[in-house]
């Protein structure tokens, strides 16, 4: 009785994994090209501004690029949530079930990391990748700290009027 349902779910998961694989294969040449462009740009800036300042300029450019990407992702996520909310409200008014609804009746955005296979790959690669990341991170901790602080500021939710105001009555002049 549930065989058709399981078969359909399996095909959906296979399709999603295949789509993710295709996107990764497409992205690899662009990432390699970005690496070569960054190396060339670094060498040029090293000639013009010196080794230390040229490398810092490239690091700052990548931090700026990361902030722009984080903003784009945040805006797209907000738009997707607003579209899902609008679709859910229309479905509620029409008395129909939401198309994103799963077997338990819970609707909402599906994360890439909900898949157990992806999590298994991440957890098996962590012991190999983590020491290399730590070695690199210890050499470049100021840049990583600045990038983390910037991502924190960008990822904070928008200010609402109901926010708690700091108490300034205890300060003396």
CSV table of C-alpha atoms in Angstrom, one decimal:
chain,number,residue,atom,x,y,z
A,1,UNK,CA,0.0,0.0,0.0
A,2,UNK,CA,2.8,2.4,0.9
A,3,UNK,CA,5.2,1.1,-1.8
A,4,UNK,CA,4.1,3.7,-4.4
A,5,UNK,CA,4.5,6.5,-1.8
A,6,UNK,CA,8.0,5.3,-0.8
A,7,UNK,CA,9.0,4.9,-4.5
A,8,UNK,CA,7.9,8.5,-5.2
A,9,UNK,CA,9.8,9.8,-2.1
A,10,UNK,CA,12.9,7.9,-3.2
A,11,UNK,CA,12.7,9.4,-6.7
A,12,UNK,CA,12.3,12.9,-5.3
A,13,UNK,CA,15.4,12.4,-3.1
A,14,UNK,CA,17.3,11.0,-6.0
A,15,UNK,CA,16.3,13.9,-8.2
A,16,UNK,CA,17.3,16.4,-5.5
A,17,UNK,CA,20.7,14.7,-4.9
A,18,UNK,CA,21.3,14.5,-8.7
A,19,UNK,CA,20.4,18.2,-9.1
A,20,UNK,CA,22.8,19.1,-6.2
A,21,UNK,CA,25.5,17.0,-7.9
A,22,UNK,CA,25.0,18.8,-11.2
A,23,UNK,CA,25.2,22.2,-9.6
A,24,UNK,CA,28.5,21.2,-7.8
A,25,UNK,CA,30.0,19.9,-11.1
A,26,UNK,CA,29.0,23.2,-12.8
A,27,UNK,CA,30.4,25.3,-10.0
A,28,UNK,CA,33.9,23.6,-9.9
A,29,UNK,CA,35.3,25.3,-13.0
A,30,UNK,CA,34.1,28.7,-11.8
A,31,UNK,CA,35.7,28.2,-8.4
A,32,UNK,CA,39.0,27.2,-10.0
A,33,UNK,CA,38.8,30.3,-12.3
A,34,UNK,CA,38.1,32.4,-9.2
A,35,UNK,CA,41.2,30.9,-7.6
A,36,UNK,CA,43.4,31.8,-10.5
A,37,UNK,CA,41.9,35.3,-10.7
A,38,UNK,CA,42.5,35.9,-7.0
A,39,UNK,CA,46.1,34.7,-7.4
A,40,UNK,CA,46.7,37.0,-10.4
A,41,UNK,CA,45.0,39.9,-8.6
A,42,UNK,CA,47.2,39.2,-5.5
A,43,UNK,CA,50.4,39.2,-7.5
A,44,UNK,CA,49.4,42.4,-9.2
A,45,UNK,CA,48.6,44.1,-5.9
A,46,UNK,CA,51.9,42.7,-4.4
A,47,UNK,CA,53.8,44.5,-7.2
A,48,UNK,CA,52.0,47.7,-6.8
A,49,UNK,CA,51.4,48.0,-3.0
A,50,UNK,CA,53.9,45.5,-1.5
A,51,UNK,CA,53.3,42.0,-0.2
A,52,UNK,CA,51.6,42.8,3.1
A,53,UNK,CA,49.2,45.5,1.9
A,54,UNK,CA,48.4,43.7,-1.4
A,55,UNK,CA,47.4,40.5,0.5
A,56,UNK,CA,45.3,42.5,2.9
A,57,UNK,CA,43.5,44.2,0.0
A,58,UNK,CA,42.7,40.8,-1.5
A,59,UNK,CA,41.5,39.5,1.9
A,60,UNK,CA,39.3,42.5,2.3
A,61,UNK,CA,37.9,42.0,-1.2
A,62,UNK,CA,36.9,38.4,-0.3
A,63,UNK,CA,35.3,39.6,2.9
A,64,UNK,CA,33.3,42.1,1.0
A,65,UNK,CA,32.3,39.5,-1.5
A,66,UNK,CA,31.2,37.2,1.4
A,67,UNK,CA,29.1,40.0,2.8
A,68,UNK,CA,27.4,40.7,-0.5
A,69,UNK,CA,26.7,36.9,-0.9
A,70,UNK,CA,25.3,36.8,2.6
A,71,UNK,CA,23.0,39.7,1.9
A,72,UNK,CA,21.8,38.2,-1.3
A,73,UNK,CA,21.1,34.9,0.4
A,74,UNK,CA,19.3,36.6,3.2
A,75,UNK,CA,17.1,38.6,0.9
A,76,UNK,CA,16.2,35.6,-1.2
A,77,UNK,CA,15.4,33.6,1.9
A,78,UNK,CA,13.0,36.4,3.1
A,79,UNK,CA,11.3,36.4,-0.3
A,80,UNK,CA,10.9,32.6,-0.3
A,81,UNK,CA,9.4,32.7,3.2
A,82,UNK,CA,7.0,35.5,2.2
A,83,UNK,CA,6.0,33.5,-0.9
A,84,UNK,CA,5.4,30.4,1.2
A,85,UNK,CA,3.4,32.3,3.7
A,86,UNK,CA,1.3,33.8,1.0
A,87,UNK,CA,0.8,30.4,-0.6
A,88,UNK,CA,-0.1,28.8,2.8
A,89,UNK,CA,-2.6,31.6,3.5
A,90,UNK,CA,-4.2,31.1,0.0
A,91,UNK,CA,-4.4,27.4,0.6
A,92,UNK,CA,-6.0,27.9,4.0
A,93,UNK,CA,-8.6,30.3,2.5
A,94,UNK,CA,-9.3,27.8,-0.3
A,95,UNK,CA,-9.5,24.9,2.1
A,96,UNK,CA,-6.7,23.0,0.4
A,97,UNK,CA,-3.5,21.5,1.7
A,98,UNK,CA,-0.3,23.3,1.0
A,99,UNK,CA,1.8,21.8,-1.8
A,100,UNK,CA,4.9,21.8,0.5
A,101,UNK,CA,3.1,19.8,3.2
A,102,UNK,CA,4.8,16.6,4.2
A,103,UNK,CA,3.2,13.4,5.5
A,104,UNK,CA,3.0,14.7,9.1
A,105,UNK,CA,1.2,17.9,7.9
A,106,UNK,CA,4.1,20.2,8.8
A,107,UNK,CA,4.8,22.8,6.1
A,108,UNK,CA,8.0,24.8,5.8
A,109,UNK,CA,11.3,25.2,4.0
A,110,UNK,CA,13.3,22.1,3.5
A,111,UNK,CA,17.0,22.5,4.3
A,112,UNK,CA,19.8,20.9,2.3
A,113,UNK,CA,21.2,19.5,5.5
A,114,UNK,CA,18.0,17.6,6.4
A,115,UNK,CA,19.2,14.8,4.3
A,116,UNK,CA,20.9,12.0,6.3
A,117,UNK,CA,23.3,11.2,3.5
A,118,UNK,CA,24.7,14.7,3.3
A,119,UNK,CA,25.1,14.8,7.1
A,120,UNK,CA,26.9,11.4,7.0
A,121,UNK,CA,29.3,12.8,4.4
A,122,UNK,CA,29.9,15.9,6.5
A,123,UNK,CA,30.6,14.0,9.7
A,124,UNK,CA,32.9,11.6,8.0
A,125,UNK,CA,34.9,14.4,6.3
A,126,UNK,CA,35.2,16.5,9.5
A,127,UNK,CA,38.1,14.6,11.1
A,128,UNK,CA,40.1,15.2,7.9
A,129,UNK,CA,39.1,18.8,7.1
A,130,UNK,CA,38.9,20.2,10.6
A,131,UNK,CA,42.7,20.0,11.5
A,132,UNK,CA,43.5,21.7,8.1
A,133,UNK,CA,41.0,24.4,8.8
A,134,UNK,CA,42.3,25.0,12.3
A,135,UNK,CA,45.9,25.3,11.0
A,136,UNK,CA,44.9,27.8,8.4
A,137,UNK,CA,42.6,29.6,10.8
A,138,UNK,CA,45.4,30.0,13.4
A,139,UNK,CA,47.5,31.7,10.8
A,140,UNK,CA,44.8,34.1,9.7
A,141,UNK,CA,42.8,34.7,12.9
A,142,UNK,CA,42.4,38.5,12.5
A,143,UNK,CA,40.8,38.1,9.0
A,144,UNK,CA,38.6,35.3,10.2
A,145,UNK,CA,37.5,37.3,13.3
A,146,UNK,CA,36.7,40.3,11.1
A,147,UNK,CA,34.7,38.1,8.7
A,148,UNK,CA,32.8,36.4,11.6
A,149,UNK,CA,32.0,39.8,13.1
A,150,UNK,CA,30.7,41.1,9.8
A,151,UNK,CA,28.6,38.0,9.2
A,152,UNK,CA,27.2,38.3,12.7
A,153,UNK,CA,26.1,41.9,12.0
A,154,UNK,CA,24.7,41.0,8.6
A,155,UNK,CA,22.8,38.0,9.9
A,156,UNK,CA,21.1,39.8,12.8
A,157,UNK,CA,17.4,40.2,12.4
A,158,UNK,CA,16.0,43.6,11.5
A,159,UNK,CA,15.3,46.0,14.4
A,160,UNK,CA,11.7,46.1,15.6
A,161,UNK,CA,10.0,48.8,17.5
A,162,UNK,CA,9.3,46.4,20.4
A,163,UNK,CA,13.0,45.9,21.1
A,164,UNK,CA,14.3,46.5,24.7
A,165,UNK,CA,16.0,49.8,25.1
A,166,UNK,CA,19.2,50.0,27.2
A,167,UNK,CA,18.8,51.5,30.7
A,168,UNK,CA,20.5,54.9,30.7
A,169,UNK,CA,19.2,56.1,34.0
A,170,UNK,CA,22.0,54.5,36.0
A,171,UNK,CA,24.7,56.5,34.2
A,172,UNK,CA,25.9,59.6,35.9
A,173,UNK,CA,27.3,62.6,34.1
